[in-house]
Short mmCIF file of the C-alpha atoms (twelve columns), coordinates in Angstrom:
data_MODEL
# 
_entry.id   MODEL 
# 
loop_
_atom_site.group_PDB 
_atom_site.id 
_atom_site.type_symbol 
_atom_site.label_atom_id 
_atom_site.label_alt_id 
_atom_site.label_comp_id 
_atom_site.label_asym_id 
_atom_site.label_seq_id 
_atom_site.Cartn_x 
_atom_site.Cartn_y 
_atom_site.Cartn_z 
_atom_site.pdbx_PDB_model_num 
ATOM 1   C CA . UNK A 1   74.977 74.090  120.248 1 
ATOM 2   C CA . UNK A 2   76.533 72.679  123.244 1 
ATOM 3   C CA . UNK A 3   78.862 70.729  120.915 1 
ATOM 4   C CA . UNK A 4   80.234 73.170  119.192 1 
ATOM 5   C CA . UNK A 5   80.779 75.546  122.357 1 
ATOM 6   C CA . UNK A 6   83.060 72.306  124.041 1 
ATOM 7   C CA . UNK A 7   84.598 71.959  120.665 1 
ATOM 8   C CA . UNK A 8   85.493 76.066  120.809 1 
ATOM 9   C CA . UNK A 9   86.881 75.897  123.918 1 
ATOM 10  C CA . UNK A 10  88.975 72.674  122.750 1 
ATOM 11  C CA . UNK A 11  90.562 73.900  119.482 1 
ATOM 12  C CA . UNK A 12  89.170 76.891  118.747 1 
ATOM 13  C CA . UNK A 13  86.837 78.056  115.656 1 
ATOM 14  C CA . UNK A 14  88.554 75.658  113.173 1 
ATOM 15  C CA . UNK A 15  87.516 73.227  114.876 1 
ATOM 16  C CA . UNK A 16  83.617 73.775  114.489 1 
ATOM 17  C CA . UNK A 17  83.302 71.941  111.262 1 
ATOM 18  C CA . UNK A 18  79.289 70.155  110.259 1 
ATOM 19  C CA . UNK A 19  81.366 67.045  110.334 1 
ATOM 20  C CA . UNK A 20  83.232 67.629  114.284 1 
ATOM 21  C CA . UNK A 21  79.938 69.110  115.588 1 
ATOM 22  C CA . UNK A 22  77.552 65.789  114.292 1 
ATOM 23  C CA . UNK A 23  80.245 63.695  115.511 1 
ATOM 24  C CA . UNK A 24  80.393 65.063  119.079 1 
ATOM 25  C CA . UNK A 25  77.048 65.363  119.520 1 
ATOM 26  C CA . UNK A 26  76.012 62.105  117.839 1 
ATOM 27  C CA . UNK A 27  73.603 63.171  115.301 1 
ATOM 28  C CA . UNK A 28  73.864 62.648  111.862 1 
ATOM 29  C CA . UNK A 29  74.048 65.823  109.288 1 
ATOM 30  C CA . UNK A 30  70.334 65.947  108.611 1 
ATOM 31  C CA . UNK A 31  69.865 67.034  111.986 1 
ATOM 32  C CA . UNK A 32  72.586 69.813  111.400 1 
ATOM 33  C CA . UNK A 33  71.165 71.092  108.098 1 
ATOM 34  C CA . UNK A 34  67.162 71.332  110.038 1 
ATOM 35  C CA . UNK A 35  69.128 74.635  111.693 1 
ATOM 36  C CA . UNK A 36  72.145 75.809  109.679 1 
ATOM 37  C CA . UNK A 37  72.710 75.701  105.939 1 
ATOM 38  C CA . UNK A 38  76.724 75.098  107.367 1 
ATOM 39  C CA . UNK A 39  79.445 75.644  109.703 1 
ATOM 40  C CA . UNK A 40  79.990 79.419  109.235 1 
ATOM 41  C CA . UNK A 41  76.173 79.626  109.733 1 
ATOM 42  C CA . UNK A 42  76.390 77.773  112.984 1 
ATOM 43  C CA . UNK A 43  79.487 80.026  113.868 1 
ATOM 44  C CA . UNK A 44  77.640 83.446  113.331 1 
ATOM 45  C CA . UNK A 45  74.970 81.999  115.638 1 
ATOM 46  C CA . UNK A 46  77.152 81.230  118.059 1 
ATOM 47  C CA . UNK A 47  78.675 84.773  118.639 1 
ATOM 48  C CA . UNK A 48  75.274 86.426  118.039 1 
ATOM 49  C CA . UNK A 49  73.697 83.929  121.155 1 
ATOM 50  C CA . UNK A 50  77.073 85.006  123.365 1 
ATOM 51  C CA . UNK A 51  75.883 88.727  122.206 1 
ATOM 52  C CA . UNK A 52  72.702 88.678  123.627 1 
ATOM 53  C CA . UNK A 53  73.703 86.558  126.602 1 
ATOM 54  C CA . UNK A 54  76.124 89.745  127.422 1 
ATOM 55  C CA . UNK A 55  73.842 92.261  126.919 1 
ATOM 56  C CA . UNK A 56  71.252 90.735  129.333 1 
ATOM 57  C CA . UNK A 57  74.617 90.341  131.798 1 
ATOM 58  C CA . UNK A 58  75.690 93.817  131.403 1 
ATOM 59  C CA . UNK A 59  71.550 95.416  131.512 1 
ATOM 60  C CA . UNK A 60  71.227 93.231  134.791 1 
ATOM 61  C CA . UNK A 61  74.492 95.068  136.423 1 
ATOM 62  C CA . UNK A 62  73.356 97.961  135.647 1 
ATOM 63  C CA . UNK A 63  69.585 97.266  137.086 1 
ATOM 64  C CA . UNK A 64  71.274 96.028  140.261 1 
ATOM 65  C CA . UNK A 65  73.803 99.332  141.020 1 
ATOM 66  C CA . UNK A 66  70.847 101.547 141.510 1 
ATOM 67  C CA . UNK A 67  69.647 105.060 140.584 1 
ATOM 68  C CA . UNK A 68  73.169 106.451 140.362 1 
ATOM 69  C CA . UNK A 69  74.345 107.271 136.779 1 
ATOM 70  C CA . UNK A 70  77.790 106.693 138.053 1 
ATOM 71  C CA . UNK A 71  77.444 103.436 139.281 1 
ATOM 72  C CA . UNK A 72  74.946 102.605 136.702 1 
ATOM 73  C CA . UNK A 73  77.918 103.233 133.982 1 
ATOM 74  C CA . UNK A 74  80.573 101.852 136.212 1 
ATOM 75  C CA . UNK A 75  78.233 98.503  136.482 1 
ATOM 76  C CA . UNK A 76  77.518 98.201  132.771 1 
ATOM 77  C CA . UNK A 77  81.507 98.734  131.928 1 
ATOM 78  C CA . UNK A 78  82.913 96.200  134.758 1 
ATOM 79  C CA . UNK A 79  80.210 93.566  133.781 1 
ATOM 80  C CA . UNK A 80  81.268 94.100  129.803 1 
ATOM 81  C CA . UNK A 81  85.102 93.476  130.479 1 
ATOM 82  C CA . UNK A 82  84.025 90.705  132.847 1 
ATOM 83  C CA . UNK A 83  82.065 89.080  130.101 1 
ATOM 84  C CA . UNK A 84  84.707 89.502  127.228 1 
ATOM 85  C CA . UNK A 85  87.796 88.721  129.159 1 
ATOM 86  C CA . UNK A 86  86.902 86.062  131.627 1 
ATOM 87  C CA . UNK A 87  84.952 83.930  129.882 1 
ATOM 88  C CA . UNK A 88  86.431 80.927  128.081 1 
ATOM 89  C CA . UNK A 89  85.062 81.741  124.730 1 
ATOM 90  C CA . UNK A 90  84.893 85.191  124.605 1 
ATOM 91  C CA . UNK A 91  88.662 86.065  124.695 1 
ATOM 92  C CA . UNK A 92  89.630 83.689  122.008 1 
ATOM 93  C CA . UNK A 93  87.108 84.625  120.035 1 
ATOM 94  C CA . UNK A 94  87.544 88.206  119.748 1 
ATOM 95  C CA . UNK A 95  91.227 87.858  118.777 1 
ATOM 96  C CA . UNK A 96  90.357 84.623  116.503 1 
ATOM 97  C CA . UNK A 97  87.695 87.742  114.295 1 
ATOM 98  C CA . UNK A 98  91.091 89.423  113.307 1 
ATOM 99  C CA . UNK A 99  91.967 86.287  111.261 1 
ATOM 100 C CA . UNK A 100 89.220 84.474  110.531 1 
ATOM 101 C CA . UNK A 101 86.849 85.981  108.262 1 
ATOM 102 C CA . UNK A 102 83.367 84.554  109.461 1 
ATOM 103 C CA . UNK A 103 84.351 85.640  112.906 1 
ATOM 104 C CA . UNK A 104 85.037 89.029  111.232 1 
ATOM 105 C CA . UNK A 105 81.441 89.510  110.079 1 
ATOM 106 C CA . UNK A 106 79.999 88.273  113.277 1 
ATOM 107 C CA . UNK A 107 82.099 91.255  115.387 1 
ATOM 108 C CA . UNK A 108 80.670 93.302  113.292 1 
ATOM 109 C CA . UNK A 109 77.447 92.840  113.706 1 
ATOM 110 C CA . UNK A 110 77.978 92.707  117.405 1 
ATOM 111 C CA . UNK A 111 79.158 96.015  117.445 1 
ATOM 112 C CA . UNK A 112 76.008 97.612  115.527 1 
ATOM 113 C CA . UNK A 113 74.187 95.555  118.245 1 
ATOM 114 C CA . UNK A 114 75.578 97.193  120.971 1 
ATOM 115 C CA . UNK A 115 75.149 100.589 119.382 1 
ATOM 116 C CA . UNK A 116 71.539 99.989  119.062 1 
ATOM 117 C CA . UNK A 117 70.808 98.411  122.460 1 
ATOM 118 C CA . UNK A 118 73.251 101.747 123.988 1 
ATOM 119 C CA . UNK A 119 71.057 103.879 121.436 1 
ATOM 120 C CA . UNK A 120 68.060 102.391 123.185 1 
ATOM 121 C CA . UNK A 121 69.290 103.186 127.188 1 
ATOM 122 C CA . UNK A 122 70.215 106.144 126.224 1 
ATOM 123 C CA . UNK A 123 66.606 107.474 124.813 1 
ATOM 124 C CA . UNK A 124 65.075 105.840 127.757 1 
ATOM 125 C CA . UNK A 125 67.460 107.377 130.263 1 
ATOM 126 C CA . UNK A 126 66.810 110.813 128.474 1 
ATOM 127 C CA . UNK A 127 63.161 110.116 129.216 1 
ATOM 128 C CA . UNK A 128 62.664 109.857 125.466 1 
ATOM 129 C CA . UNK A 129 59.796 107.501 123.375 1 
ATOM 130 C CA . UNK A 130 60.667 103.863 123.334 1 
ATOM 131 C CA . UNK A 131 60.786 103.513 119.555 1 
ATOM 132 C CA . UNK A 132 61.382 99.386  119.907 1 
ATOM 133 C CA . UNK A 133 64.248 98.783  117.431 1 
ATOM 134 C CA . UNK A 134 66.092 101.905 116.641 1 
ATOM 135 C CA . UNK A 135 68.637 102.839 114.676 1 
ATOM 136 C CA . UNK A 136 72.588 103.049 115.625 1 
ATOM 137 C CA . UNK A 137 73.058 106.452 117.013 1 
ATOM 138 C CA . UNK A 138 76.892 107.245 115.245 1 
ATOM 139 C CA . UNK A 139 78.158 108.057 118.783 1 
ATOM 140 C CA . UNK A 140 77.331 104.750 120.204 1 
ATOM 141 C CA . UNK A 141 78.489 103.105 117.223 1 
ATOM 142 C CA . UNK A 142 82.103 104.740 117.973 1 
ATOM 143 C CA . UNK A 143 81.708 103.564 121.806 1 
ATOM 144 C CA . UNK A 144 80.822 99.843  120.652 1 
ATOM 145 C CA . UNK A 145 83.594 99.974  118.090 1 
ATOM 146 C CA . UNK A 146 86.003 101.718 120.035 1 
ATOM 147 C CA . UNK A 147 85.611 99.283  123.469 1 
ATOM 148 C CA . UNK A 148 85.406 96.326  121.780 1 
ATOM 149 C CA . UNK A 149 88.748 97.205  119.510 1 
ATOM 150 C CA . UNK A 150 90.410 98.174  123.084 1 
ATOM 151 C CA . UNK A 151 89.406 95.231  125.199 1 
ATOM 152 C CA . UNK A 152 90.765 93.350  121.866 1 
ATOM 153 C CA . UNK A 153 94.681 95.347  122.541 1 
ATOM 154 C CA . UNK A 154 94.332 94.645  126.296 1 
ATOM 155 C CA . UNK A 155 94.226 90.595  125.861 1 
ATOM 156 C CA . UNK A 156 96.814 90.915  123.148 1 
ATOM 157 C CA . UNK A 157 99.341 92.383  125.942 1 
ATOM 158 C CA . UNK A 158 99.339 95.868  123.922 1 
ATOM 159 C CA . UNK A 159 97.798 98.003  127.110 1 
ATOM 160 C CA . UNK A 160 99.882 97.339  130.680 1 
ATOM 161 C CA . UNK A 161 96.604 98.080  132.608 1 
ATOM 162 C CA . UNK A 162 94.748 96.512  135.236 1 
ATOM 163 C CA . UNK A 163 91.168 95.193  134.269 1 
ATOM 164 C CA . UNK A 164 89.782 97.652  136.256 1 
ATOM 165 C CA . UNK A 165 91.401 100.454 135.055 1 
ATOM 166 C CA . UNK A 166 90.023 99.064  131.675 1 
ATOM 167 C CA . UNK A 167 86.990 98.897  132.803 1 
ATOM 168 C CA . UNK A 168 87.042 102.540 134.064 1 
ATOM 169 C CA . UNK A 169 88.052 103.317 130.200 1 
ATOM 170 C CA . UNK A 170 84.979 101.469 129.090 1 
ATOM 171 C CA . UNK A 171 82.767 103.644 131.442 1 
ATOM 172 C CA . UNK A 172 84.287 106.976 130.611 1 
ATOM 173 C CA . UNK A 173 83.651 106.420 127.067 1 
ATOM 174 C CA . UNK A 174 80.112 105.015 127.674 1 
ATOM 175 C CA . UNK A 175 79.491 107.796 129.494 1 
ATOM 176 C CA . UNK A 176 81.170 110.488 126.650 1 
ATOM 177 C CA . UNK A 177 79.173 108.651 123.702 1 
ATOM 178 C CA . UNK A 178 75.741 109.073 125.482 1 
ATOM 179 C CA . UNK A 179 76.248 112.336 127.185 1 
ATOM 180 C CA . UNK A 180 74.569 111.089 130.650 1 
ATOM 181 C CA . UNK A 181 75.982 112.609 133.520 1 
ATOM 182 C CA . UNK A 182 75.816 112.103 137.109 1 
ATOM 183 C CA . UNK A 183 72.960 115.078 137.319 1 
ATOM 184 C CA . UNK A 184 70.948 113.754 134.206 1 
ATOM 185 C CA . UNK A 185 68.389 110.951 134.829 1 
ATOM 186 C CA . UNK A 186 69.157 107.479 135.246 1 
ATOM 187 C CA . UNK A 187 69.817 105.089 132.689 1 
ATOM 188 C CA . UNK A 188 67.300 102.372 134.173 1 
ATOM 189 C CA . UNK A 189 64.698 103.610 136.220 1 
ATOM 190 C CA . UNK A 190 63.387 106.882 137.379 1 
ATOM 191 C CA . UNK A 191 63.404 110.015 135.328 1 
ATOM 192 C CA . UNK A 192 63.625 111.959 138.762 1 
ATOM 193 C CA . UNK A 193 67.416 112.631 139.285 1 
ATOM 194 C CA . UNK A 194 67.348 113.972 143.182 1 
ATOM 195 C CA . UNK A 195 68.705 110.653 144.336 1 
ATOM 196 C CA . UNK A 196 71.614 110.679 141.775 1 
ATOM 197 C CA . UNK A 197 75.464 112.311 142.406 1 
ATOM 198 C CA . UNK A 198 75.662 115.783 142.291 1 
ATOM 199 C CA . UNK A 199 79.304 115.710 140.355 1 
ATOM 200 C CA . UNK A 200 79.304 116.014 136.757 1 
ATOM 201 C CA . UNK A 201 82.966 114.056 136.882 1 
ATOM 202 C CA . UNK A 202 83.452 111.231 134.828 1 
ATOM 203 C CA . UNK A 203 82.709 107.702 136.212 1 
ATOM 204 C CA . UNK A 204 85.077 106.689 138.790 1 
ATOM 205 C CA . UNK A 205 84.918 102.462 139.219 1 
ATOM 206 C CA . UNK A 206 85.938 100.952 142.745 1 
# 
Protein backbone atom coordinates (compact mmCIF):
# COMPACT_ATOMS: atom_id res chain seq x y z
CA UNK A 1 0.00 0.00 0.00
CA UNK A 2 2.69 2.32 0.86
CA UNK A 3 3.96 1.92 -2.72
CA UNK A 4 1.32 2.84 -4.45
CA UNK A 5 0.47 5.97 -2.11
CA UNK A 6 4.44 7.36 -3.00
CA UNK A 7 3.72 6.39 -6.52
CA UNK A 8 0.20 8.68 -6.28
CA UNK A 9 1.78 11.41 -5.00
CA UNK A 10 4.61 11.03 -7.83
CA UNK A 11 2.51 10.76 -11.02
CA UNK A 12 -0.72 10.45 -10.09
CA UNK A 13 -3.36 7.42 -10.54
CA UNK A 14 -1.84 6.32 -13.91
CA UNK A 15 0.85 5.64 -12.42
CA UNK A 16 -0.46 2.80 -9.99
CA UNK A 17 -0.08 0.01 -12.44
CA UNK A 18 0.48 -4.14 -10.79
CA UNK A 19 3.68 -3.77 -12.69
CA UNK A 20 4.98 0.08 -10.98
CA UNK A 21 3.58 -0.99 -7.57
CA UNK A 22 5.69 -4.72 -7.50
CA UNK A 23 8.52 -2.86 -8.80
CA UNK A 24 8.67 -0.17 -6.09
CA UNK A 25 8.00 -2.22 -3.48
CA UNK A 26 10.14 -5.18 -4.58
CA UNK A 27 7.79 -7.98 -4.60
CA UNK A 28 6.99 -9.98 -7.35
CA UNK A 29 3.16 -10.13 -8.76
CA UNK A 30 2.16 -13.16 -6.73
CA UNK A 31 2.38 -11.14 -3.79
CA UNK A 32 0.09 -8.46 -5.54
CA UNK A 33 -2.57 -10.91 -6.74
CA UNK A 34 -2.73 -12.60 -2.62
CA UNK A 35 -4.76 -8.97 -2.15
CA UNK A 36 -6.09 -7.51 -5.41
CA UNK A 37 -7.33 -9.30 -8.50
CA UNK A 38 -5.55 -5.80 -10.27
CA UNK A 39 -4.69 -2.28 -10.31
CA UNK A 40 -8.21 -0.72 -10.34
CA UNK A 41 -8.85 -3.12 -7.39
CA UNK A 42 -5.89 -1.78 -5.52
CA UNK A 43 -7.07 1.82 -6.56
CA UNK A 44 -10.70 1.47 -5.09
CA UNK A 45 -8.95 0.32 -1.90
CA UNK A 46 -6.96 3.01 -1.76
CA UNK A 47 -9.69 5.78 -1.72
CA UNK A 48 -12.00 3.60 0.42
CA UNK A 49 -8.80 3.32 3.27
CA UNK A 50 -8.37 7.45 2.80
CA UNK A 51 -12.39 7.32 3.43
CA UNK A 52 -12.34 5.83 6.57
CA UNK A 53 -9.11 7.47 7.67
CA UNK A 54 -11.28 10.90 7.21
CA UNK A 55 -14.14 9.91 8.82
CA UNK A 56 -12.27 8.85 12.02
CA UNK A 57 -10.40 12.56 11.48
CA UNK A 58 -13.53 14.42 11.10
CA UNK A 59 -15.64 12.10 14.23
CA UNK A 60 -12.45 12.93 16.42
CA UNK A 61 -12.94 16.93 15.74
CA UNK A 62 -16.06 16.76 16.46
CA UNK A 63 -15.51 14.60 19.90
CA UNK A 64 -12.89 17.19 20.83
CA UNK A 65 -15.17 20.71 20.28
CA UNK A 66 -17.49 19.69 23.01
CA UNK A 67 -21.24 19.61 23.77
CA UNK A 68 -22.00 22.56 21.50
CA UNK A 69 -23.91 21.65 18.28
CA UNK A 70 -22.32 24.66 16.79
CA UNK A 71 -18.95 23.88 17.32
CA UNK A 72 -19.60 20.27 16.99
CA UNK A 73 -20.71 21.09 13.15
CA UNK A 74 -18.16 23.77 12.73
CA UNK A 75 -15.41 20.97 13.89
CA UNK A 76 -16.67 18.20 11.64
CA UNK A 77 -16.81 20.79 8.46
CA UNK A 78 -13.18 22.49 9.10
CA UNK A 79 -11.62 18.97 9.74
CA UNK A 80 -13.45 17.64 6.26
CA UNK A 81 -11.98 20.57 4.06
CA UNK A 82 -8.74 20.11 6.00
CA UNK A 83 -8.64 16.49 5.04
CA UNK A 84 -9.68 16.90 1.27
CA UNK A 85 -7.71 19.95 0.46
CA UNK A 86 -4.50 19.73 2.36
CA UNK A 87 -3.56 16.50 2.02
CA UNK A 88 -1.27 15.40 -0.80
CA UNK A 89 -3.53 12.78 -2.15
CA UNK A 90 -6.74 13.89 -1.51
CA UNK A 91 -6.86 17.00 -3.82
CA UNK A 92 -5.57 15.24 -6.83
CA UNK A 93 -7.60 12.63 -6.39
CA UNK A 94 -10.89 14.14 -6.25
CA UNK A 95 -10.32 16.11 -9.48
CA UNK A 96 -8.40 12.94 -11.11
CA UNK A 97 -12.53 10.92 -10.36
CA UNK A 98 -13.86 13.44 -13.05
CA UNK A 99 -11.65 11.70 -15.67
CA UNK A 100 -10.74 8.61 -14.68
CA UNK A 101 -13.38 6.15 -14.46
CA UNK A 102 -12.22 3.79 -11.52
CA UNK A 103 -11.72 6.90 -9.50
CA UNK A 104 -15.32 7.71 -10.56
CA UNK A 105 -16.81 4.63 -8.89
CA UNK A 106 -14.70 4.97 -5.85
CA UNK A 107 -16.25 8.83 -5.20
CA UNK A 108 -19.15 7.36 -5.38
CA UNK A 109 -19.12 5.10 -3.01
CA UNK A 110 -17.49 7.57 -0.72
CA UNK A 111 -20.28 9.70 -0.89
CA UNK A 112 -23.00 6.91 0.12
CA UNK A 113 -20.40 6.39 2.93
CA UNK A 114 -20.60 9.59 4.26
CA UNK A 115 -24.37 9.65 4.01
CA UNK A 116 -24.56 6.62 6.09
CA UNK A 117 -21.95 7.46 8.74
CA UNK A 118 -23.98 11.37 8.81
CA UNK A 119 -27.26 9.12 8.82
CA UNK A 120 -25.75 7.40 11.82
CA UNK A 121 -24.73 10.90 14.02
CA UNK A 122 -27.63 12.13 13.24
CA UNK A 123 -29.99 9.21 14.88
CA UNK A 124 -27.63 9.19 17.73
CA UNK A 125 -27.67 12.94 18.22
CA UNK A 126 -31.58 12.74 17.98
CA UNK A 127 -31.28 10.27 20.83
CA UNK A 128 -32.57 7.64 18.41
CA UNK A 129 -31.71 3.47 18.41
CA UNK A 130 -28.28 2.70 17.14
CA UNK A 131 -29.39 0.47 14.28
CA UNK A 132 -25.40 -0.46 13.39
CA UNK A 133 -25.32 -0.05 9.58
CA UNK A 134 -28.14 2.01 8.33
CA UNK A 135 -29.31 3.07 5.38
CA UNK A 136 -28.48 6.55 3.46
CA UNK A 137 -30.95 8.98 4.75
CA UNK A 138 -31.70 11.03 1.05
CA UNK A 139 -30.87 14.30 2.90
CA UNK A 140 -27.46 13.27 3.88
CA UNK A 141 -26.92 11.77 0.67
CA UNK A 142 -27.50 15.43 -0.92
CA UNK A 143 -25.04 16.92 1.89
CA UNK A 144 -22.25 14.20 0.99
CA UNK A 145 -22.88 14.77 -2.69
CA UNK A 146 -23.31 18.30 -2.59
CA UNK A 147 -19.85 19.08 -0.29
CA UNK A 148 -17.85 16.84 -1.90
CA UNK A 149 -18.95 18.27 -5.61
CA UNK A 150 -18.18 21.91 -3.98
CA UNK A 151 -14.87 21.29 -2.31
CA UNK A 152 -14.20 19.64 -5.96
CA UNK A 153 -15.10 23.61 -7.74
CA UNK A 154 -13.08 25.27 -4.92
CA UNK A 155 -9.59 23.41 -5.89
CA UNK A 156 -10.48 23.83 -9.52
CA UNK A 157 -10.32 27.83 -8.94
CA UNK A 158 -14.25 27.98 -9.77
CA UNK A 159 -15.23 29.51 -6.06
CA UNK A 160 -12.91 32.83 -5.00
CA UNK A 161 -13.40 31.86 -1.28
CA UNK A 162 -11.28 31.44 1.58
CA UNK A 163 -11.06 27.79 3.04
CA UNK A 164 -12.77 28.87 5.84
CA UNK A 165 -15.50 30.41 4.39
CA UNK A 166 -15.76 26.93 2.63
CA UNK A 167 -15.69 25.33 5.45
CA UNK A 168 -18.51 27.47 6.97
CA UNK A 169 -20.52 26.26 3.65
CA UNK A 170 -19.79 22.70 4.58
CA UNK A 171 -21.24 23.28 8.14
CA UNK A 172 -24.33 25.16 7.12
CA UNK A 173 -25.29 22.44 4.90
CA UNK A 174 -24.38 19.70 7.45
CA UNK A 175 -26.31 21.36 9.68
CA UNK A 176 -29.56 21.95 6.99
CA UNK A 177 -29.36 18.10 5.87
CA UNK A 178 -29.64 16.81 9.53
CA UNK A 179 -31.87 19.39 11.00
CA UNK A 180 -29.69 19.71 14.40
CA UNK A 181 -29.73 22.97 15.79
CA UNK A 182 -27.93 24.73 18.40
CA UNK A 183 -31.03 23.91 21.00
CA UNK A 184 -31.36 20.16 19.86
CA UNK A 185 -29.01 17.61 21.52
CA UNK A 186 -25.57 17.09 20.69
CA UNK A 187 -24.26 15.18 17.97
CA UNK A 188 -21.65 13.20 20.24
CA UNK A 189 -22.43 12.96 23.68
CA UNK A 190 -25.18 13.92 25.98
CA UNK A 191 -28.81 13.94 25.05
CA UNK A 192 -29.22 16.82 27.73
CA UNK A 193 -28.99 20.11 25.69
CA UNK A 194 -28.73 22.82 28.78
CA UNK A 195 -25.04 23.22 28.11
CA UNK A 196 -25.56 23.85 24.32
CA UNK A 197 -26.15 27.62 22.49
CA UNK A 198 -29.31 29.01 22.90
CA UNK A 199 -29.37 30.49 19.05
CA UNK A 200 -31.02 28.53 16.51
CA UNK A 201 -28.58 30.51 13.80
CA UNK A 202 -26.72 28.60 11.48
CA UNK A 203 -23.11 27.53 12.35
CA UNK A 204 -20.80 30.35 12.44
CA UNK A 205 -16.82 28.88 12.10
CA UNK A 206 -13.93 31.09 13.68
Amino acid sequence: MEAAYELLAESGPSAVSKRAVCARARLNDRYFYESFANSDALLLELVRERTERGIGIITAAMIDAGPRISEQLCAAAEAAVDFAVEDRLNGPLLLASYSNEVLQRARQSTIYRLAVVTTKMTAIAKDGPDTGTPDADPAAYVFASGSIELVAAWLRGEFAVSKQQLAQYVAAALAAATQLEPSGVGVIGSASGSALDDQADEPTCQ
